[in-house]
PDB file of C-alpha atoms in Angstrom:
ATOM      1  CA  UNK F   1       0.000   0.000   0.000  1.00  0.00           C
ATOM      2  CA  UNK F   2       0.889   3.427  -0.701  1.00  0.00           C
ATOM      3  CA  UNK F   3       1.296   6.233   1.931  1.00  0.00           C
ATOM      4  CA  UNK F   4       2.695   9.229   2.431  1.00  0.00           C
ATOM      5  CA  UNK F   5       4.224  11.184   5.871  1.00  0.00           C
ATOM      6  CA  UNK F   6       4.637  14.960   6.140  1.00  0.00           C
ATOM      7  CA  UNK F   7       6.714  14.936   9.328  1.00  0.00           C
ATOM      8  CA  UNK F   8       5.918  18.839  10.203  1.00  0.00           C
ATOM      9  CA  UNK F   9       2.432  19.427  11.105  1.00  0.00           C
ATOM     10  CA  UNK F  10       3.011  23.123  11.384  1.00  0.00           C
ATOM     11  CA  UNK F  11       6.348  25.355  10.332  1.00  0.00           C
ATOM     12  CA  UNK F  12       7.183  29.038  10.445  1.00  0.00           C
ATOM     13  CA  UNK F  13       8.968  31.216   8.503  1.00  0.00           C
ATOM     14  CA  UNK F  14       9.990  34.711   7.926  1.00  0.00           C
ATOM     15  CA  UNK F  15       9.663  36.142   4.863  1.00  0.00           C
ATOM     16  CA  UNK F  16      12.903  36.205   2.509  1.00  0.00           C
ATOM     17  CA  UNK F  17      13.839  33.348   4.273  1.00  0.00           C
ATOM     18  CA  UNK F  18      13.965  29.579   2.434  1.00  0.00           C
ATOM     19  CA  UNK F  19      11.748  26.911   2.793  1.00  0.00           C
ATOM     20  CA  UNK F  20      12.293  23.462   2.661  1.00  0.00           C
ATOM     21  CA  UNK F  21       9.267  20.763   3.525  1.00  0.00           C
ATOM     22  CA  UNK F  22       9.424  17.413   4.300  1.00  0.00           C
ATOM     23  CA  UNK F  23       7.637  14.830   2.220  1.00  0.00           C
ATOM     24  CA  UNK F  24       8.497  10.655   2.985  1.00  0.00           C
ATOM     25  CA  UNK F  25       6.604   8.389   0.866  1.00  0.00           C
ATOM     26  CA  UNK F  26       6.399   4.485   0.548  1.00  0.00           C
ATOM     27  CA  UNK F  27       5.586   2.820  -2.596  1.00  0.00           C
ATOM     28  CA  UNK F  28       7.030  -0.941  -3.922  1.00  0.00           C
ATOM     29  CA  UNK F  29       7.966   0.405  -7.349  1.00  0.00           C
ATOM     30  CA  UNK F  30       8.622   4.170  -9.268  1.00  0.00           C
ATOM     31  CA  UNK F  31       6.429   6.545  -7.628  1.00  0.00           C
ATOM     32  CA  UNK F  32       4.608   9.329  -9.281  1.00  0.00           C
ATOM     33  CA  UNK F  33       4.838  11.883  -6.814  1.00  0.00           C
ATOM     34  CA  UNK F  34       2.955  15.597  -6.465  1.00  0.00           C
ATOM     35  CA  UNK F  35       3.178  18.351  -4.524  1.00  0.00           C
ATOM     36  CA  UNK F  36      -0.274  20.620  -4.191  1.00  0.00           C
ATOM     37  CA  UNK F  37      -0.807  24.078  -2.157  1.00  0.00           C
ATOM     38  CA  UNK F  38      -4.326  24.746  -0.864  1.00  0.00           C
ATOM     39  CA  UNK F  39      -4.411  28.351  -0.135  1.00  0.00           C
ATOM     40  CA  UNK F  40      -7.099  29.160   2.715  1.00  0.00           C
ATOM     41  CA  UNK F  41     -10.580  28.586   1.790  1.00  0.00           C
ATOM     42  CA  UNK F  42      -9.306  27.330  -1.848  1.00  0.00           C
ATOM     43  CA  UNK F  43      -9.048  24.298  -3.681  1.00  0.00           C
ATOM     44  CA  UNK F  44      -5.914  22.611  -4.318  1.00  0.00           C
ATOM     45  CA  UNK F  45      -3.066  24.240  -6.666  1.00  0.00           C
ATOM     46  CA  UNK F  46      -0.527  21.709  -8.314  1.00  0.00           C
ATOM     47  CA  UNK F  47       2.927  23.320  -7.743  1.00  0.00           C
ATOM     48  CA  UNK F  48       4.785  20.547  -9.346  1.00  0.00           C
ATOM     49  CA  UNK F  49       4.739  16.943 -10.212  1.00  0.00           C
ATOM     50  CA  UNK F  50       7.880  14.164 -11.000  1.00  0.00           C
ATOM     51  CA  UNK F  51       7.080  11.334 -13.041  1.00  0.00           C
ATOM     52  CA  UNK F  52      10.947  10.386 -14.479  1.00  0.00           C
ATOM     53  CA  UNK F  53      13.703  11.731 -15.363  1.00  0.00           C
ATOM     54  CA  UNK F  54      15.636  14.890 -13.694  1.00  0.00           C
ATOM     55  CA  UNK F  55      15.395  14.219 -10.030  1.00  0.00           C
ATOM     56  CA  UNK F  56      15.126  17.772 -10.000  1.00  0.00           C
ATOM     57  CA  UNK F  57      12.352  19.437 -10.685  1.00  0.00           C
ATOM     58  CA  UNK F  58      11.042  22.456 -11.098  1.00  0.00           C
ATOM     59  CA  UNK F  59       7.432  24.289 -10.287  1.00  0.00           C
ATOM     60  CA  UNK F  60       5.308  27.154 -10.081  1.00  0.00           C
ATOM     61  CA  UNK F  61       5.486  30.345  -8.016  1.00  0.00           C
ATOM     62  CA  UNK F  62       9.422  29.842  -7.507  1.00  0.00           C
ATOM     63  CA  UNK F  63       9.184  25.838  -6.019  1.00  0.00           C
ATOM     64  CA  UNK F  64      11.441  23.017  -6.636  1.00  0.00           C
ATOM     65  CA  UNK F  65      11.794  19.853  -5.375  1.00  0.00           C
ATOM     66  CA  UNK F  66      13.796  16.854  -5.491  1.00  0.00           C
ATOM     67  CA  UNK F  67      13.331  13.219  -5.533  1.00  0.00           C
ATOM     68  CA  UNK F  68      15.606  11.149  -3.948  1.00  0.00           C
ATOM     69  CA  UNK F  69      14.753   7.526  -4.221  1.00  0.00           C
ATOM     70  CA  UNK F  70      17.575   6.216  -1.744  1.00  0.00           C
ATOM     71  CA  UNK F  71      15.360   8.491   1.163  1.00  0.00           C
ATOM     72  CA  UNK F  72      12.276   7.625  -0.333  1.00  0.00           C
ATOM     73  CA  UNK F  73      11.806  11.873  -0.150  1.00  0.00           C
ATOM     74  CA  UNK F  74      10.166  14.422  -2.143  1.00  0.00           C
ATOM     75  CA  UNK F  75      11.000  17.659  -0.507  1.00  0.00           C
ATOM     76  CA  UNK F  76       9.860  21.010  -1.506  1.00  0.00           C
ATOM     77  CA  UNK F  77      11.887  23.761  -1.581  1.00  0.00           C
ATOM     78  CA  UNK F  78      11.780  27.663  -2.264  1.00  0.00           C
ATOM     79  CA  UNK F  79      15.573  29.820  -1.772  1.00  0.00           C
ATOM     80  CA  UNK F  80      13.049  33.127  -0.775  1.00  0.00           C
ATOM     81  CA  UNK F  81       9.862  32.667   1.183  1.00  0.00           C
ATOM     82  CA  UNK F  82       6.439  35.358  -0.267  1.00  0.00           C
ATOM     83  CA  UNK F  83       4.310  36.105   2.408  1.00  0.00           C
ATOM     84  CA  UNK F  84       1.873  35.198  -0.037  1.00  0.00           C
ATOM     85  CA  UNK F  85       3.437  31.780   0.334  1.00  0.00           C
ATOM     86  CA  UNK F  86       1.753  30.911   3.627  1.00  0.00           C
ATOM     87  CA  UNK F  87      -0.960  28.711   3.045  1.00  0.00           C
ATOM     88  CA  UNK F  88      -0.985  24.706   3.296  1.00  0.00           C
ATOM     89  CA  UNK F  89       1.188  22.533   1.096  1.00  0.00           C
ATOM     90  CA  UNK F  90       0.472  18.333   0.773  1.00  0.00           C
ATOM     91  CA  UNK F  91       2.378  16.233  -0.587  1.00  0.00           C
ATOM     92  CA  UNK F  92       0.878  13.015  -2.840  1.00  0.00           C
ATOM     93  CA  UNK F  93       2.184   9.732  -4.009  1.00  0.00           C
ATOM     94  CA  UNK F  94       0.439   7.470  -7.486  1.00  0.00           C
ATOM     95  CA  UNK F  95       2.158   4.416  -8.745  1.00  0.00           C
ATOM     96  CA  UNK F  96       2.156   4.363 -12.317  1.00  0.00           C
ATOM     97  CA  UNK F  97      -0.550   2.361 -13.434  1.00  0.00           C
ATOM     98  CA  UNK F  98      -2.328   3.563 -10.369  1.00  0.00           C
ATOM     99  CA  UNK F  99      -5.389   5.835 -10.281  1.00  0.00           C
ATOM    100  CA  UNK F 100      -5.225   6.093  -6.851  1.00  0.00           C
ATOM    101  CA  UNK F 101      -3.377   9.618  -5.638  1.00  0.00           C
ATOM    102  CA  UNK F 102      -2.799   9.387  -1.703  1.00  0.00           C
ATOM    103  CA  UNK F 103      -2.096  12.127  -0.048  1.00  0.00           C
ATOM    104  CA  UNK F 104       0.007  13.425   3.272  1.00  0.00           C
ATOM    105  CA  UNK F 105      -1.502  14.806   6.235  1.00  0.00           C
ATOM    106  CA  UNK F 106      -0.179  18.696   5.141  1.00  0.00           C
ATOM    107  CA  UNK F 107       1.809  21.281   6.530  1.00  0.00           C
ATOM    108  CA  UNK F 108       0.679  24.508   7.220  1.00  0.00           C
ATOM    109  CA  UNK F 109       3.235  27.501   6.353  1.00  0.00           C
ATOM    110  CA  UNK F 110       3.120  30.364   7.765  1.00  0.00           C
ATOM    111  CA  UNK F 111       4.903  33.179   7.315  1.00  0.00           C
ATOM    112  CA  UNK F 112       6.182  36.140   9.523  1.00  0.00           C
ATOM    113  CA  UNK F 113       6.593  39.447   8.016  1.00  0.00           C
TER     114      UNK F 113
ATOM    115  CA  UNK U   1      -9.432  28.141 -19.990  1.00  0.00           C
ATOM    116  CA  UNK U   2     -12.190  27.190 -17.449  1.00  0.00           C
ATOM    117  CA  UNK U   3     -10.496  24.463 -14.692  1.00  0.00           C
ATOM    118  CA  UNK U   4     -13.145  21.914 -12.761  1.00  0.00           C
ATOM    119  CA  UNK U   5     -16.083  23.696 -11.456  1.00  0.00           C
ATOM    120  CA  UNK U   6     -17.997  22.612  -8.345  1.00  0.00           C
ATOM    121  CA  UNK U   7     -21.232  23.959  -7.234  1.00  0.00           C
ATOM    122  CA  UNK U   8     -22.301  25.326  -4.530  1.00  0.00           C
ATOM    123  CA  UNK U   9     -19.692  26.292  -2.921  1.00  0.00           C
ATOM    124  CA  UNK U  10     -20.805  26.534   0.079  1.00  0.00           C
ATOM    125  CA  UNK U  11     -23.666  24.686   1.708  1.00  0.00           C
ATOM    126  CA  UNK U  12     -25.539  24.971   5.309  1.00  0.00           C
ATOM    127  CA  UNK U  13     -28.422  22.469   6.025  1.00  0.00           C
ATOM    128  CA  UNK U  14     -30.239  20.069   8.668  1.00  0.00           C
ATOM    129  CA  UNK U  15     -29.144  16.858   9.546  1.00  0.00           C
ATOM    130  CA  UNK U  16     -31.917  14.351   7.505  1.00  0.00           C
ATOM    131  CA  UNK U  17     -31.535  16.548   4.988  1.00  0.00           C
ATOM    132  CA  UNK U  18     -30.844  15.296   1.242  1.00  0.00           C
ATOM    133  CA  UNK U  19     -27.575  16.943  -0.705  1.00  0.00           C
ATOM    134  CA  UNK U  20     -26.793  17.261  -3.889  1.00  0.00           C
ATOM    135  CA  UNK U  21     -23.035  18.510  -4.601  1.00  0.00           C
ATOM    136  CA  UNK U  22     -22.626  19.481  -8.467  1.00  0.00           C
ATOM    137  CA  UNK U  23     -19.117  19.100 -10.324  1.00  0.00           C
ATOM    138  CA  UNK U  24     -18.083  20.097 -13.882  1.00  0.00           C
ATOM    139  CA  UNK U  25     -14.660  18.492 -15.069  1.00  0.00           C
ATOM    140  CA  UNK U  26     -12.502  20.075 -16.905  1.00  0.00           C
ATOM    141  CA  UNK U  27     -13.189  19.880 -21.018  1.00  0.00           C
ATOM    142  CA  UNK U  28     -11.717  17.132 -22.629  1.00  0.00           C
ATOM    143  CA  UNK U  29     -10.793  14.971 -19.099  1.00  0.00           C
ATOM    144  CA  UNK U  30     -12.164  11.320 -18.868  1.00  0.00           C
ATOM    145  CA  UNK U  31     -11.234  10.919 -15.368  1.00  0.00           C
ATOM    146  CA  UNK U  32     -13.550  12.359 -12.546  1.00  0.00           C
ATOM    147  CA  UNK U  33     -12.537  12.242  -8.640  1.00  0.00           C
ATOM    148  CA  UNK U  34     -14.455  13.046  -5.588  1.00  0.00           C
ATOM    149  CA  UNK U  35     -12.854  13.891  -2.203  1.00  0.00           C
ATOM    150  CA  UNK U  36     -13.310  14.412   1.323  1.00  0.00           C
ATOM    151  CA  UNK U  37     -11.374  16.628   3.226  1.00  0.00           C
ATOM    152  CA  UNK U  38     -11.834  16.578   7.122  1.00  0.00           C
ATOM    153  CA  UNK U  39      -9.675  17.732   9.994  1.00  0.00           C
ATOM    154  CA  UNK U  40      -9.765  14.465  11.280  1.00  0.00           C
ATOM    155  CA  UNK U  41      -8.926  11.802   8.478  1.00  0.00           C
ATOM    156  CA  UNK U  42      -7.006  14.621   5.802  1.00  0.00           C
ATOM    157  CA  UNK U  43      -8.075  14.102   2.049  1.00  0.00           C
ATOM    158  CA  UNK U  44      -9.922  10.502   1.492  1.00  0.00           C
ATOM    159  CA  UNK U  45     -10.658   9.740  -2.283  1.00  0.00           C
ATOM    160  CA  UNK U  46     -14.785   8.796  -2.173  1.00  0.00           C
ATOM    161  CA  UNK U  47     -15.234   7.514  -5.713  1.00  0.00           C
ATOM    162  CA  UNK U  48     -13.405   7.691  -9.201  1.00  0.00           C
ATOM    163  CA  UNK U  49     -14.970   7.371 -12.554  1.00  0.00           C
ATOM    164  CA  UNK U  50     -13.376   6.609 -16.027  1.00  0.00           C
ATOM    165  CA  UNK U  51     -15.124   7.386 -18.953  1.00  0.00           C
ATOM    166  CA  UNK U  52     -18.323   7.833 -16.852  1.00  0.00           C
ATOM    167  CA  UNK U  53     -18.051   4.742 -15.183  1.00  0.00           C
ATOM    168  CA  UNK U  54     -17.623   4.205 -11.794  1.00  0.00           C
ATOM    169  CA  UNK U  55     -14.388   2.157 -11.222  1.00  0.00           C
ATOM    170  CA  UNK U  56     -13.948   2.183  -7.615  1.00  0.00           C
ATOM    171  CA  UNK U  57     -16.834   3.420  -4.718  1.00  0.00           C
ATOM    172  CA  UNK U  58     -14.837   1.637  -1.830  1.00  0.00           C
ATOM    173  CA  UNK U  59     -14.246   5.111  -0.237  1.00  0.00           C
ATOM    174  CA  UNK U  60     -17.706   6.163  -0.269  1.00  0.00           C
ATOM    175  CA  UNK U  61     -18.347   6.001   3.554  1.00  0.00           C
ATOM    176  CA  UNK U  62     -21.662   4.291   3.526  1.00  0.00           C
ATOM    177  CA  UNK U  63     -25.216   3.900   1.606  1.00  0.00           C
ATOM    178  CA  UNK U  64     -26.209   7.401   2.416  1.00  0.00           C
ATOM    179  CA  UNK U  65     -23.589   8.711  -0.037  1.00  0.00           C
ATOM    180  CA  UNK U  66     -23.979   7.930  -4.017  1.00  0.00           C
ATOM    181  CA  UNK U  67     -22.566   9.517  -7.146  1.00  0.00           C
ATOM    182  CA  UNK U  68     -22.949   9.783 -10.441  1.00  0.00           C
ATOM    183  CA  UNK U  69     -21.813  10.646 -13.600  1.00  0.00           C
ATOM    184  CA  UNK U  70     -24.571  11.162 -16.514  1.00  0.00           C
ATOM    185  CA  UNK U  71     -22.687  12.465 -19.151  1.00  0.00           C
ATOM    186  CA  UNK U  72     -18.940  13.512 -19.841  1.00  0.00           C
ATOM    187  CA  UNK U  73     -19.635  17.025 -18.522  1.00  0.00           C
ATOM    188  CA  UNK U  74     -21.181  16.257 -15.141  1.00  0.00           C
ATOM    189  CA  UNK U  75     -20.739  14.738 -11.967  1.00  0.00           C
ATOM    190  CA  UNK U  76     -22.980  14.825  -8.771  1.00  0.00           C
ATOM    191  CA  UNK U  77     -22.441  13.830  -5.327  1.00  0.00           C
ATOM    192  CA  UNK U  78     -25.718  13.044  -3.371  1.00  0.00           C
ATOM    193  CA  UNK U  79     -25.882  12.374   0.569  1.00  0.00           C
ATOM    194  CA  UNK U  80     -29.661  11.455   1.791  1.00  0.00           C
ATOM    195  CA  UNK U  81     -30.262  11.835   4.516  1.00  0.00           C
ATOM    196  CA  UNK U  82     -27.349  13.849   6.098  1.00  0.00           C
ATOM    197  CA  UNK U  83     -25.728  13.837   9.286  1.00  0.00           C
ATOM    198  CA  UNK U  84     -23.273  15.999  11.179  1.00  0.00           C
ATOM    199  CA  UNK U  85     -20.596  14.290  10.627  1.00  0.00           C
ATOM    200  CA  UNK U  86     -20.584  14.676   6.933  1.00  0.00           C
ATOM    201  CA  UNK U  87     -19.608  18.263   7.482  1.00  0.00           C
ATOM    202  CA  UNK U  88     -16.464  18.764   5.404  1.00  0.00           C
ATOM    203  CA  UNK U  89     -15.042  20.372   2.320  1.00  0.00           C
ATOM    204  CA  UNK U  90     -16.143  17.976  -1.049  1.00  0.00           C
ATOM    205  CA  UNK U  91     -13.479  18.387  -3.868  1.00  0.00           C
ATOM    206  CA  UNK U  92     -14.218  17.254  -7.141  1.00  0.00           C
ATOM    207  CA  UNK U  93     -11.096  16.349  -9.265  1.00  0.00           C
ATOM    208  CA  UNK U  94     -10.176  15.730 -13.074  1.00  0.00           C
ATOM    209  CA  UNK U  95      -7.584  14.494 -15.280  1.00  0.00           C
ATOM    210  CA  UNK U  96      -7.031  13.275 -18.826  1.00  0.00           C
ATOM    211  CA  UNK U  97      -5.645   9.445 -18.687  1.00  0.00           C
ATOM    212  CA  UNK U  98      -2.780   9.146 -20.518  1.00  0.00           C
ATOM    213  CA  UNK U  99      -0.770   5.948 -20.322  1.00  0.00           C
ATOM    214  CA  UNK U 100       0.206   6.762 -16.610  1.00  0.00           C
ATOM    215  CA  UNK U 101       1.355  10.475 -16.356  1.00  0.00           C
ATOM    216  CA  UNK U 102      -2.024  12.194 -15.976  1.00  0.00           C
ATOM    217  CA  UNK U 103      -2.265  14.649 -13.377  1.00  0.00           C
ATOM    218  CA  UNK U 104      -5.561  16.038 -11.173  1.00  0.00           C
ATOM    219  CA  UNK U 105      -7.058  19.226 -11.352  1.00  0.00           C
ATOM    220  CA  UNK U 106      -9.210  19.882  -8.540  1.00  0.00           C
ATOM    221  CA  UNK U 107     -12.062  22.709  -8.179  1.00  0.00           C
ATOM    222  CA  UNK U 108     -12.312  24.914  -5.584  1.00  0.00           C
ATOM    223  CA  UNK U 109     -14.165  22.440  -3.243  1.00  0.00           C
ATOM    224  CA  UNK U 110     -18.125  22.765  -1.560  1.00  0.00           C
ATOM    225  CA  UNK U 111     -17.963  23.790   2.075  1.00  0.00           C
ATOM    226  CA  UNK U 112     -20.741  21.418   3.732  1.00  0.00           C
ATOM    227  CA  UNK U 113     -21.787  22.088   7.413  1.00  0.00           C
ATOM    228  CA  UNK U 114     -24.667  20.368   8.129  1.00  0.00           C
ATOM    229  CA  UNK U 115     -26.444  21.002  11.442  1.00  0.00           C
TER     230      UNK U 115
END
């Protein structure tokens, strides 16, 4: 079975600082893996998605994140944190041939001007 | 370029209650997801349809909840009668299967409190 674990429930930031959230997943084979932002009272936003390739990988609004399978870790990363950044970020996991997207708990970003 | 669109988006009503949540996929997409999103249990996928068929139900919590999916363009999300404890934020999801890398789109969600 899939799952994913976002270790930090809650993390805060100042702004101009950088970000960097956890993401752990566990899946048998390649994972498709996705990272969302669901901005207060919104839906969800896909920052950025890795399917193959560069284990790097680059997203909207100024993300990145990189997929190290040794770690079995997605983290997200930004070098200069928006106050319009703070909002709640999850992390998701799909096998390949797998409908089925399975998501993290979240972690809620704030950030201090 | 219109994304998924859910309606209402916000709902209030009385436990016994019927509901009716309404979801438009994105143009095009032949995959259609509905979600739960509590405090308590995170996001849970409900149901997911290909092609307008339901292919797996085994999240829908129990026989007060059914979906359906009429037509390519439609999807709704029914919950007769309601309870309390369905209060939570109903996201509707889309993507376009494609040999593996499709990704979902989700709509901006229905706010359900029911009383």
């Amino acid at each position: 079975a899939q799952s994913v674990t976002q270790p930090d429930i809650h993390i805060t930031v100042s702004e101009g600082a950088s970000l960097e959230l956890r993401c752990n997943y566990s899946y048998g084979a390649t994972p498709y893996l996705f990272w969302y932002v669901q901005s207060p009272g919104q839906g969800l936003q896909l920052l950025l998605k890795y399917f193959s390739g560069d284990t790097l990988v680059q997203g909207i609004k100024g993300f990145e994140a990189e997929f190290k399978r040794s770690q079995s870790s997605f983290n997200l990363r930004k070098p200069s944190v928006h106050w319009s950044d703070a909002a709640e970020y999850f992390c998701a996991v799909r096998g390949g041939s797998n409908y089925k997207l399975t998501f993290g708990k979240g972690t809620l970003l704030t950030v201090n001007p | 370029d219109a994304g998924v669109i859910q309606s209402p988006r916000h709902e209030v009503t009385e436990m016994g209650q019927e509901v009716t949540l309404r979801c438009k996929p994105i143009s095009g997409h032949n995959s259609l997801f509905w979600y739960r999103q509590t405090m308590m249990r995170g996001l849970e996928l409900l149901i997911y349809f290909n092609n307008n068929v339901p292919i797996d139900d085994s999240g829908m919590p129990e026989d007060r909840f059914s979906a359906k999916m009429p037509n390519a363009s439609f999807s709704t999300l029914k919950i007769q009668p309601s309870e309390p404890r369905d209060s939570a934020v109903y996201f509707c999801a889309s993507s376009l299967t494609s040999g593996g890398s499709e990704t979902q789109y989700f709509g901006p969600g229905t706010r359900l409190l029911v009383l």
